[in-house]
Short mmCIF file of C-alpha atoms and ligand atoms in Angstrom, two decimals:
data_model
loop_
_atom_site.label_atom_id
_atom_site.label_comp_id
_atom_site.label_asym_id
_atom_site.label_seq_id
_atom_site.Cartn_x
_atom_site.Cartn_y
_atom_site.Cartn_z
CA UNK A 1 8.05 17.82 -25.88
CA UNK A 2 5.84 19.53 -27.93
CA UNK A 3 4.06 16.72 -29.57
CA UNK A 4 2.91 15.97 -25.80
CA UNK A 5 0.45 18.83 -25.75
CA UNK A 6 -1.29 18.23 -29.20
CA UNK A 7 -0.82 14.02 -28.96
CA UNK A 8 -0.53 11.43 -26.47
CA UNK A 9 2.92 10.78 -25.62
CA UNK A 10 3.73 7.05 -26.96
CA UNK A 11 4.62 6.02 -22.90
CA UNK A 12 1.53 6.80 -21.83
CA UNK A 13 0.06 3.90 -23.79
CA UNK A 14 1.77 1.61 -22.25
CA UNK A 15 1.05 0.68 -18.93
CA UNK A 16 -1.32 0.38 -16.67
CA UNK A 17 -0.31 1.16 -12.56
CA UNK A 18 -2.24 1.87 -9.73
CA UNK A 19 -0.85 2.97 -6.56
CA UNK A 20 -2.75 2.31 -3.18
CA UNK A 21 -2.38 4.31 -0.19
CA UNK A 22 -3.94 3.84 3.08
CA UNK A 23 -5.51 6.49 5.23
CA UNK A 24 -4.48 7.71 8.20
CA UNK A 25 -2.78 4.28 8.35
CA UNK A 26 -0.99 3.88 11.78
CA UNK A 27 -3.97 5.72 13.39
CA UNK A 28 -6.31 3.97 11.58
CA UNK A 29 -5.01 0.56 12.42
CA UNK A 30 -5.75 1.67 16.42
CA UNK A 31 -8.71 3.14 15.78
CA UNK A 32 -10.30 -0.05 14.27
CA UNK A 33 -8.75 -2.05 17.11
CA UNK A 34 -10.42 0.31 19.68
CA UNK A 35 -13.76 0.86 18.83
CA UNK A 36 -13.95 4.15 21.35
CA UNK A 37 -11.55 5.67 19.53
CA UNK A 38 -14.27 6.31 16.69
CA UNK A 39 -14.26 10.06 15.67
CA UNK A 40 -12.15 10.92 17.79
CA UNK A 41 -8.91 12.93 17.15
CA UNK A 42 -5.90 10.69 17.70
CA UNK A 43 -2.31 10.73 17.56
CA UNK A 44 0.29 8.09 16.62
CA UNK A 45 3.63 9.08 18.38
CA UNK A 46 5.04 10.44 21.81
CA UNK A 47 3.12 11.14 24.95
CA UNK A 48 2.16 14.80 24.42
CA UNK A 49 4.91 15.61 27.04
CA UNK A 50 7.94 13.60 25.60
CA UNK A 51 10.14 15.21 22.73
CA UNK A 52 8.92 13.32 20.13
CA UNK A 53 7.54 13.80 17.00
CA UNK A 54 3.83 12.92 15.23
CA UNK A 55 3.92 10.01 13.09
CA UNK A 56 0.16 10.49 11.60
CA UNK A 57 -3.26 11.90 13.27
CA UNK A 58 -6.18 10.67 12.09
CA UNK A 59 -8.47 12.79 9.98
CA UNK A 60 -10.30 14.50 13.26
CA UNK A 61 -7.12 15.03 14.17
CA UNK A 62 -6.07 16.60 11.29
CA UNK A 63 -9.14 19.26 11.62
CA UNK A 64 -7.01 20.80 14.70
CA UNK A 65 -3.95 21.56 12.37
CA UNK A 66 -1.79 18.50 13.41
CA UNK A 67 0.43 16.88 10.74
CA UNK A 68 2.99 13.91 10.33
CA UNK A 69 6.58 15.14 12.14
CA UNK A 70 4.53 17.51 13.86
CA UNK A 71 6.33 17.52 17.50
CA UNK A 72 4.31 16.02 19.84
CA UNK A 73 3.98 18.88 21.83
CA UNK A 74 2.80 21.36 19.60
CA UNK A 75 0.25 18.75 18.25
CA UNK A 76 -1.01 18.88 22.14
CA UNK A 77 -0.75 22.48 22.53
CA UNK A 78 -3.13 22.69 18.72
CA UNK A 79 -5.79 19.88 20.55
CA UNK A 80 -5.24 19.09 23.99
CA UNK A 81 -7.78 16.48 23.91
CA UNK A 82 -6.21 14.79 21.30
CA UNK A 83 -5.74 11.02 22.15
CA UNK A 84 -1.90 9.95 22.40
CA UNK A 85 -0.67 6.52 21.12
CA UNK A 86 2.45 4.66 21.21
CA UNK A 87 3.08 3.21 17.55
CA UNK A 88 2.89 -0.28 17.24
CA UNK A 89 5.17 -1.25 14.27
CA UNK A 90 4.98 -5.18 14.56
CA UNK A 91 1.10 -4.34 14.12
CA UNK A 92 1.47 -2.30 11.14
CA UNK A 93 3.69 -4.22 9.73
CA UNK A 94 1.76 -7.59 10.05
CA UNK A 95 -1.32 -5.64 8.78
CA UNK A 96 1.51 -4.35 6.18
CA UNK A 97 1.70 -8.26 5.22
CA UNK A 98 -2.11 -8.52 5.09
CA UNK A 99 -2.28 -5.97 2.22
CA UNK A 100 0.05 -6.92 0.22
CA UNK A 101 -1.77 -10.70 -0.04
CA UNK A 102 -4.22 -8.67 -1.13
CA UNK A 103 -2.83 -6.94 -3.65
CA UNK A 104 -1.00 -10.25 -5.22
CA UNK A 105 -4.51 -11.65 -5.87
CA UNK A 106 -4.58 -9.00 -8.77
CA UNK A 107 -0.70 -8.78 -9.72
CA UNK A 108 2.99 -10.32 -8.86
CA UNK A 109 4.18 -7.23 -9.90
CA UNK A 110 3.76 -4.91 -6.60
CA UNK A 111 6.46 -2.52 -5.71
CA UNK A 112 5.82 -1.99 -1.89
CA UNK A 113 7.31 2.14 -0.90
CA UNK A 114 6.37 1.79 2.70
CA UNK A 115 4.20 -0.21 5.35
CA UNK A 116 1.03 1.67 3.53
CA UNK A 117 1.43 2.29 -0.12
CA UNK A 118 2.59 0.57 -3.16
CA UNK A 119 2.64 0.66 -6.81
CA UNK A 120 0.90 -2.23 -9.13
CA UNK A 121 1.37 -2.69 -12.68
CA UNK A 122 -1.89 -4.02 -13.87
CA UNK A 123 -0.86 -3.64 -17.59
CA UNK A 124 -1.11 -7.59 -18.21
CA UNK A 125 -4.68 -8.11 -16.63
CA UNK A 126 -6.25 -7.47 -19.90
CA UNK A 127 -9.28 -8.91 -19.40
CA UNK A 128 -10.47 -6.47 -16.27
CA UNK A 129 -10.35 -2.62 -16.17
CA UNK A 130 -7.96 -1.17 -13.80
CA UNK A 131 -10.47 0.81 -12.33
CA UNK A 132 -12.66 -2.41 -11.59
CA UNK A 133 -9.33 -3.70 -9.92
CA UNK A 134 -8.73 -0.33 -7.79
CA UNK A 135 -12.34 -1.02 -6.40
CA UNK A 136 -11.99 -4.20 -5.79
CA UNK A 137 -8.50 -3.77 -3.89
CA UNK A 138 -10.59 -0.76 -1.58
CA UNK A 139 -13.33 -3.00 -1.07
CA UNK A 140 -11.56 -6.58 0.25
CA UNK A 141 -9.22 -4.05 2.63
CA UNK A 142 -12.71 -2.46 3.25
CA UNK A 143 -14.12 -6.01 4.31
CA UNK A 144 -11.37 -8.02 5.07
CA UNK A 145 -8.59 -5.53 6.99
CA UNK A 146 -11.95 -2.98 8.17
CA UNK A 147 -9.55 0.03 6.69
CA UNK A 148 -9.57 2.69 3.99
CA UNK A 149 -7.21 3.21 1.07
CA UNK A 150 -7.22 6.11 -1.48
CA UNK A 151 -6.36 4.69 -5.24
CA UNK A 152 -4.45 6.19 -7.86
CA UNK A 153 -4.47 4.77 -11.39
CA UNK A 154 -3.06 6.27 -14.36
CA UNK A 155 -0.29 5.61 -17.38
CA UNK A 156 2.94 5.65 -15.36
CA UNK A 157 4.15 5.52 -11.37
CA UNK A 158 4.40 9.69 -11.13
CA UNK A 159 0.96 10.31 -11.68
CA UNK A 160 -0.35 7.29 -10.47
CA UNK A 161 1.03 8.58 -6.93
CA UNK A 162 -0.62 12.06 -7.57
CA UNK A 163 -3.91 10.49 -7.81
CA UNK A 164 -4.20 8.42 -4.87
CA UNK A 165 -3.53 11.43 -2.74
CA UNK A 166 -6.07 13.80 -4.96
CA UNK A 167 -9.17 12.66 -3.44
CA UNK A 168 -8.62 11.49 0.16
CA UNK A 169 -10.10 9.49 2.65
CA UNK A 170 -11.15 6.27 0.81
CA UNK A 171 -11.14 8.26 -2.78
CA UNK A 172 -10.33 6.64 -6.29
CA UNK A 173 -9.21 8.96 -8.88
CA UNK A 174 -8.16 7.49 -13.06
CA UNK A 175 -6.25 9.75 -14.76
CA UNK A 176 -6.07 8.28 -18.75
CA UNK A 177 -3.94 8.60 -21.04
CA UNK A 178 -5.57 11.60 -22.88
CA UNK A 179 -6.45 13.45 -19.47
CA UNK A 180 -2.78 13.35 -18.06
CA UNK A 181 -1.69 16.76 -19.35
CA UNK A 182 -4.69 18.20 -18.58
CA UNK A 183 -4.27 17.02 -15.13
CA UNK A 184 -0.81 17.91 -14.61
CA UNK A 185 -1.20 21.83 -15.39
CA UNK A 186 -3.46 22.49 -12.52
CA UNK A 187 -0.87 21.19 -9.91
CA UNK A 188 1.66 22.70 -8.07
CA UNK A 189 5.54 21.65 -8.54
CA UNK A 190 5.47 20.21 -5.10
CA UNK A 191 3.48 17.52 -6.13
CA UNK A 192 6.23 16.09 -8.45
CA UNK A 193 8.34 13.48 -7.03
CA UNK A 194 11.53 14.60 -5.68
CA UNK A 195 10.48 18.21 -5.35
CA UNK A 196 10.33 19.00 -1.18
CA UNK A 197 10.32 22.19 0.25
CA UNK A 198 14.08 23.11 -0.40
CA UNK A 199 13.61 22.45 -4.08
CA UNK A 200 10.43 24.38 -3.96
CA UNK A 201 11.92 26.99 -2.16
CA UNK A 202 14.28 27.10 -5.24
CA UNK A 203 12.11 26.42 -7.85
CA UNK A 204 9.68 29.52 -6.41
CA UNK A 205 12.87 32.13 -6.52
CA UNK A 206 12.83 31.60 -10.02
CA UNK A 207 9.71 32.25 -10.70
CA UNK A 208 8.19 28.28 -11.15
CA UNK A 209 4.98 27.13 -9.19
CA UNK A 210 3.22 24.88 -10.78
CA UNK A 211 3.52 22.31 -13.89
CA UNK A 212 2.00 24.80 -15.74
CA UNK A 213 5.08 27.08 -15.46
CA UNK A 214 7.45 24.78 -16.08
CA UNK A 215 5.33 23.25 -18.98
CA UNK A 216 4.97 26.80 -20.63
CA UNK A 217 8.98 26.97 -20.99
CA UNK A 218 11.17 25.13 -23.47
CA UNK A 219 13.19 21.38 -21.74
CA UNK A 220 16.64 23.78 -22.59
CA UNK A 221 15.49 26.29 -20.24
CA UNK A 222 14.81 24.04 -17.48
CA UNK A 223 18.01 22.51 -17.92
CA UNK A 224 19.92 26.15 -18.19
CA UNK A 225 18.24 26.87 -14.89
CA UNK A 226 18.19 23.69 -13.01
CA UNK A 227 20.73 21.41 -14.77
CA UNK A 228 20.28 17.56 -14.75
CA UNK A 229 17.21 17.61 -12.00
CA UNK A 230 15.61 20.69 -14.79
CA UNK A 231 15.15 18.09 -17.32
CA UNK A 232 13.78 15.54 -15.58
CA UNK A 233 11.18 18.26 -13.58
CA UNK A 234 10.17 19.39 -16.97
CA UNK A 235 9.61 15.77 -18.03
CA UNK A 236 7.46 15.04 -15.04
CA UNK A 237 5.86 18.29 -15.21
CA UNK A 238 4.43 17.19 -18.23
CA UNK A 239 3.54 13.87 -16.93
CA UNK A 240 5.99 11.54 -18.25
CA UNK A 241 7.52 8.91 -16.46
CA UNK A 242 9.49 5.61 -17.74
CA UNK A 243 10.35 3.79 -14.69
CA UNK A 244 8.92 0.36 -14.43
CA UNK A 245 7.45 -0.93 -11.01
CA UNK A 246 10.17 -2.23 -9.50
CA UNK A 247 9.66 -5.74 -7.73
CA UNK A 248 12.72 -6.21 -6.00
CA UNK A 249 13.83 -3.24 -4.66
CA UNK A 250 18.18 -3.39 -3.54
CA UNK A 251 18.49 -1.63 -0.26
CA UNK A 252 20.33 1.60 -0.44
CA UNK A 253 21.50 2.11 3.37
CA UNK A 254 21.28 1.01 6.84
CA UNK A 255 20.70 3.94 9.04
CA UNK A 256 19.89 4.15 12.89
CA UNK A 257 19.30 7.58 15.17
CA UNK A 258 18.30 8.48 18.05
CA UNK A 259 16.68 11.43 19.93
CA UNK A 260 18.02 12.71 23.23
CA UNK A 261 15.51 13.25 26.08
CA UNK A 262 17.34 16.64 26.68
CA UNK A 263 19.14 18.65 24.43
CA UNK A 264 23.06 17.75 24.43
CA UNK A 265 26.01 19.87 24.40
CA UNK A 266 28.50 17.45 25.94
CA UNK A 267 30.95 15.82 23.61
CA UNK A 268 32.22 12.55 25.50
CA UNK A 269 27.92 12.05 25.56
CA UNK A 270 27.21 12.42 21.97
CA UNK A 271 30.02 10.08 21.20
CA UNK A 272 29.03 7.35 23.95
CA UNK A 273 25.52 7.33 21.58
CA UNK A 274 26.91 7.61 18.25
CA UNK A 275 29.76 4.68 19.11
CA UNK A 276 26.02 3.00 20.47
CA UNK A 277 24.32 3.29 17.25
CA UNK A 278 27.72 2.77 14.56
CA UNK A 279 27.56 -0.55 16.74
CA UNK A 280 23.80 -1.19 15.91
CA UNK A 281 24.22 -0.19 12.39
CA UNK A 282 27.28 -2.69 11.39
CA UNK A 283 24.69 -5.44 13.06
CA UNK A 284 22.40 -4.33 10.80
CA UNK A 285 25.05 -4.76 7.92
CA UNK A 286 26.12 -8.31 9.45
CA UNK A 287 22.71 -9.81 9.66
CA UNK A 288 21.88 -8.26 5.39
CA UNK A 289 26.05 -10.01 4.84
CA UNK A 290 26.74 -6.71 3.23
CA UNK A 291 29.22 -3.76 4.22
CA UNK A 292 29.62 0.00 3.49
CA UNK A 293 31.87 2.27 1.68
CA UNK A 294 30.26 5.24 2.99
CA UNK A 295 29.27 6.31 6.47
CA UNK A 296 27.39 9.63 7.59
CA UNK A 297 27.00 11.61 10.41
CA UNK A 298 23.19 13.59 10.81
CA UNK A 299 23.22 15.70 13.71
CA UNK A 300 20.07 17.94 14.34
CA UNK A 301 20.71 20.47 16.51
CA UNK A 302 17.45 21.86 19.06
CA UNK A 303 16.47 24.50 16.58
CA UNK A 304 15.28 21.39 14.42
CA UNK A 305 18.37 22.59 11.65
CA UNK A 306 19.94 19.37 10.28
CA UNK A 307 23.65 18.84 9.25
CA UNK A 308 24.73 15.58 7.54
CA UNK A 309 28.66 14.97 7.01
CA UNK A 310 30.17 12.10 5.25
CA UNK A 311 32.95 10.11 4.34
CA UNK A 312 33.38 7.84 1.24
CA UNK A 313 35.94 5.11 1.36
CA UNK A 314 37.44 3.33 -2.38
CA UNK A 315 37.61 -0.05 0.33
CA UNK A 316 34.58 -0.71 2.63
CA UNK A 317 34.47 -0.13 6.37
CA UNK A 318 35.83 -3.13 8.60
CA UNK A 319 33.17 -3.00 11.59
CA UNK A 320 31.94 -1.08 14.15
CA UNK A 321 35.03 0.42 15.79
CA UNK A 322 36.07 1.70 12.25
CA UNK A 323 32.63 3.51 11.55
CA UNK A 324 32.94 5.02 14.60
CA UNK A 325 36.07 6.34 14.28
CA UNK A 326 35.18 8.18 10.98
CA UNK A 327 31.95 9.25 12.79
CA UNK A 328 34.07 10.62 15.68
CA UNK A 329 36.15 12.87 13.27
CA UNK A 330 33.12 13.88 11.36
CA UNK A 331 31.43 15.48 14.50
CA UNK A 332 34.52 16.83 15.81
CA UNK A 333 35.75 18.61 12.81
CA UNK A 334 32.70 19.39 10.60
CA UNK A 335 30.08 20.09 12.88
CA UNK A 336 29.24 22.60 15.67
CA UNK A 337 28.85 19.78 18.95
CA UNK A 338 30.19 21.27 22.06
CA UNK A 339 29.21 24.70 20.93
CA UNK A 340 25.53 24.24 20.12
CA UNK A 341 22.73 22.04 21.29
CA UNK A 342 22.12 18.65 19.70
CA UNK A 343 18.41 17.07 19.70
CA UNK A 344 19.41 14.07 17.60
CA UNK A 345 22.07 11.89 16.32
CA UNK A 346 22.13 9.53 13.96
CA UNK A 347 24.43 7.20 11.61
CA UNK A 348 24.01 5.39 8.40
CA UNK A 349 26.00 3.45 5.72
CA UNK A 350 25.68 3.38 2.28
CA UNK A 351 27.50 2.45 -0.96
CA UNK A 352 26.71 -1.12 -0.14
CA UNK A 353 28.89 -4.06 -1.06
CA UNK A 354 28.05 -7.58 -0.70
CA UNK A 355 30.52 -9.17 1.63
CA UNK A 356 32.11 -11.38 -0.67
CA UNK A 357 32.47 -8.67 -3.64
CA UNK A 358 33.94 -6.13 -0.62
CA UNK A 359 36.08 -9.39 0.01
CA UNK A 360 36.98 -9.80 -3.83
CA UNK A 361 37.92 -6.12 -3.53
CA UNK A 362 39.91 -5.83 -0.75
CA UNK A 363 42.60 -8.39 -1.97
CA UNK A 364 42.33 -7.07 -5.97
CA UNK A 365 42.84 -2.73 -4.36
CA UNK A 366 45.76 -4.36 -1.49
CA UNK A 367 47.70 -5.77 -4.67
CA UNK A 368 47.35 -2.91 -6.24
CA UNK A 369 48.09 -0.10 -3.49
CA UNK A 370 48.92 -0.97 -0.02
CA UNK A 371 48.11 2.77 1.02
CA UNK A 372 44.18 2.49 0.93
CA UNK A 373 43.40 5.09 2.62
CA UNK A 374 44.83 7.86 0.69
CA UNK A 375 42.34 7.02 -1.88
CA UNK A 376 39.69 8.20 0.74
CA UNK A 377 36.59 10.56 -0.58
CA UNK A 378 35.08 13.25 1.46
CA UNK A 379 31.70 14.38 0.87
CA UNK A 380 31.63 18.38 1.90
CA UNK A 381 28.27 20.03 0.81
CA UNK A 382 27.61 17.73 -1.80
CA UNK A 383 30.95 18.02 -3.61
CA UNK A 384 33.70 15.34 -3.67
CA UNK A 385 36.65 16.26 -3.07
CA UNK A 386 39.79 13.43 -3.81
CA UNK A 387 41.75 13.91 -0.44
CA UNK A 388 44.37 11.54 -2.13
CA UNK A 389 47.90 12.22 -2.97
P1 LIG B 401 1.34 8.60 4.95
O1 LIG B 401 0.71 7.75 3.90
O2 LIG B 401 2.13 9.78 4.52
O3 LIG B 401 0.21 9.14 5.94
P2 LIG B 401 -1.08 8.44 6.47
O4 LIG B 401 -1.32 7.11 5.86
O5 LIG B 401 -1.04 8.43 7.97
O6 LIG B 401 -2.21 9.47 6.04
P3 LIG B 401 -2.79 9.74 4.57
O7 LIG B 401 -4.26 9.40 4.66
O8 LIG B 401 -2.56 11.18 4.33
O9 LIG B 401 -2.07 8.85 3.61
O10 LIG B 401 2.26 7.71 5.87
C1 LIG B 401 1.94 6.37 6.20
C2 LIG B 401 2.37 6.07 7.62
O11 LIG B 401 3.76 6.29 7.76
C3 LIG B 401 1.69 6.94 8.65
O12 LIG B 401 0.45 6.40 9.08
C4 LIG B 401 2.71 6.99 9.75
C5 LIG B 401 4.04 6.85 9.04
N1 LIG B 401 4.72 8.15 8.95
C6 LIG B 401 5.63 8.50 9.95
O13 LIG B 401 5.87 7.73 10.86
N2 LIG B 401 6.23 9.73 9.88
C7 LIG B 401 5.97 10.63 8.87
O14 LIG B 401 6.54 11.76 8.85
C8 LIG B 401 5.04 10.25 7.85
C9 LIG B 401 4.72 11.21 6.72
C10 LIG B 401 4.44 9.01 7.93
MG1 LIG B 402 -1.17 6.86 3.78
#
């Protein structure tokens, strides 16, 4: 790594991304469609009484301390004039659409990560600068749309994403090639993907803050001290990334959860809404004709603390009554409902299968071993542990 700090590092030369991420967006989006709401401070989530939480504020907003998964009552309690809005998803999402046109004017390669930001790897249109591209991409979403975006171009996805959010509202920031370590030593760890506040939390103990610290130690070190994820951290610290924009992105998991407009301790309630939402989730897996190996549990219970349980099958899940089953067991025997207060439930499934390889499966594992289920995998605090024979 050390040839990074006196050279360029040979990835950084070869592509071009910039990643686009709109302001404020859900607030913005009302704001332009009601004109009064100009400069005001508004809030996209709950009424100010329900138990909700903050989806975004716009930037007045923000002056009064309010943040994203703020609840909705503190947010009222920091600016009780604040101006409350329902979101609007269909809206977003058709405005979602409206970008992304946009954004295929320039490149097909566009890697959507949510309604409001994606990456775009520009490496191909040789004949314009990417920063000319960046302001034309602000400027048609300007004109066209009437909203703001921040831009963020650079060598690679990781920084890319650092510098749309350095200068924000409606900033544009290039990081080159040659300026990318010097970039990366003034930041803090938290900035690098995959580092929240748990990690940072971690990372801080020992002593690491910012790129800088983990820059000024060897890659061996960082792996001694944080294994696998050290390696990678020290990689990104020194901002390096290889992964390509990613067009077609395979969904992971179907999840669904819900928030209780009280705080629940009875059982037979929590499982009437968990067998509710294992029943919306295997529609969800019906309608994508794909099924699950591996179903958790997230409770969270009304101090905010959250506790996710799982189960990991070697066949998939057969439908809803199954899921819930394994979701029944999982909050009886693994968490603390009954005892404590729940705020939320929720269930997803992941380890996806496409029907007819879960099919293909099935018949190949029942030939094999007509006791399935002692091949079942329990996740317990991130270990697995083989519960088979
Ligand atoms: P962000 O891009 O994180 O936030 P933002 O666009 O509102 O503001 P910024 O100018 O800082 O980029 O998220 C995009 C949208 O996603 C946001 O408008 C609302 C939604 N969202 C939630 O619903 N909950 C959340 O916790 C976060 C972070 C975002
Ligand atoms: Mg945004």
């Amino acid at each position: 790594m050390d040839s990074i700090k006196n050279d360029i590092h040979p990835s950084l030369l070869q592509r071009k991304i910039i990643h686009v991420d709109m302001d404020a967006f859900y607030a913005s989006v009302e704001v332009r469609d009601n004109p009064k709401l100009r400069g005001r401070p508004v809030v996209i989530g709950g009424s100010p009484h329900s138990r909700g939480v903050v989806c975004t504020a716009s930037y007045e907003a923000r002056t009064f301390g309010i943040r994203s998964a703020m609840a909705c009552s503190k947010a009222f309690r920091l600016c009780p004039d604040a101006i409350f809005i329902e979101p609007n998803f269909e809206k977003y999402t058709q405005v979602s659409r409206s970008i992304r046109d946009i954004f295929r004017r320039h490149t097909p390669i566009i890697e959507p990560l949510s309604l409001d930001e994606a990456f775009l790897d520009v490496t191909q249109n040789c004949d314009t600068y990417a920063v000319t591209i960046g302001k034309q991409i602000q400027s048609s979403i300007a004109t066209e749309l009437q909203l703001s975006c921040s831009v963020g171009i650079a060598p690679n996805k990781l920084v890319a994403k650092i510098a749309s959010d350095y200068r924000k509202p409606a900033g544009l920031t290039v990081v080159p090639p040659e300026k990318v370590f010097a970039f990366m030593q003034t930041l803090p760890v938290r900035q690098l993907f995959g580092v929240g506040p748990a990690t940072e939390a971690r990372l801080a103990r020992l002593g690491i803050r910012s790129c800088a610290d983990l820059i000024a130690m060897p890659a061996e070190t960082a792996e001694l001290l944080l294994g696998q994820s050290g390696l990678w951290l020290h990689q990104a610290a020194h901002g390096i990334d290889l992964r390509p924009v990613q067009t077609h992105r395979t969904r992971k998991s179907f999840g669904r959860e819900e928030t209780f407009s009280k705080d629940q301790t009875c059982v037979e309630k929590l499982l009437k809404e968990l067998e509710r939402l294992c029943t919306r989730v295997a529609e969800d897996l019906i309608k994508a004709q794909t099924r699950c190996r591996t179903v958790t549990l997230k409770i969270k219970y009304a101090d905010f603390s959250v506790n996710t349980r799982s189960t990991t099958r070697a066949l998939p899940f057969h439908d809803h009554r199954d899921m819930f089953e394994q979701v029944r067991t999982l909050l009886i025997e693994k968490t603390d409902a009954g005892q404590r207060a729940i705020r939320l439930v929720g269930v997803s499934a992941s380890h996806l299968m496409k029907a007819e390889e879960s099919e293909a499966q099935t018949h190949s594992t029942a030939r094999l071993n007509s006791n399935a289920h002692l091949f079942e995998t329990q996740t317990i605090d991130g270990w697995e542990t083989l519960l088979g024979p």
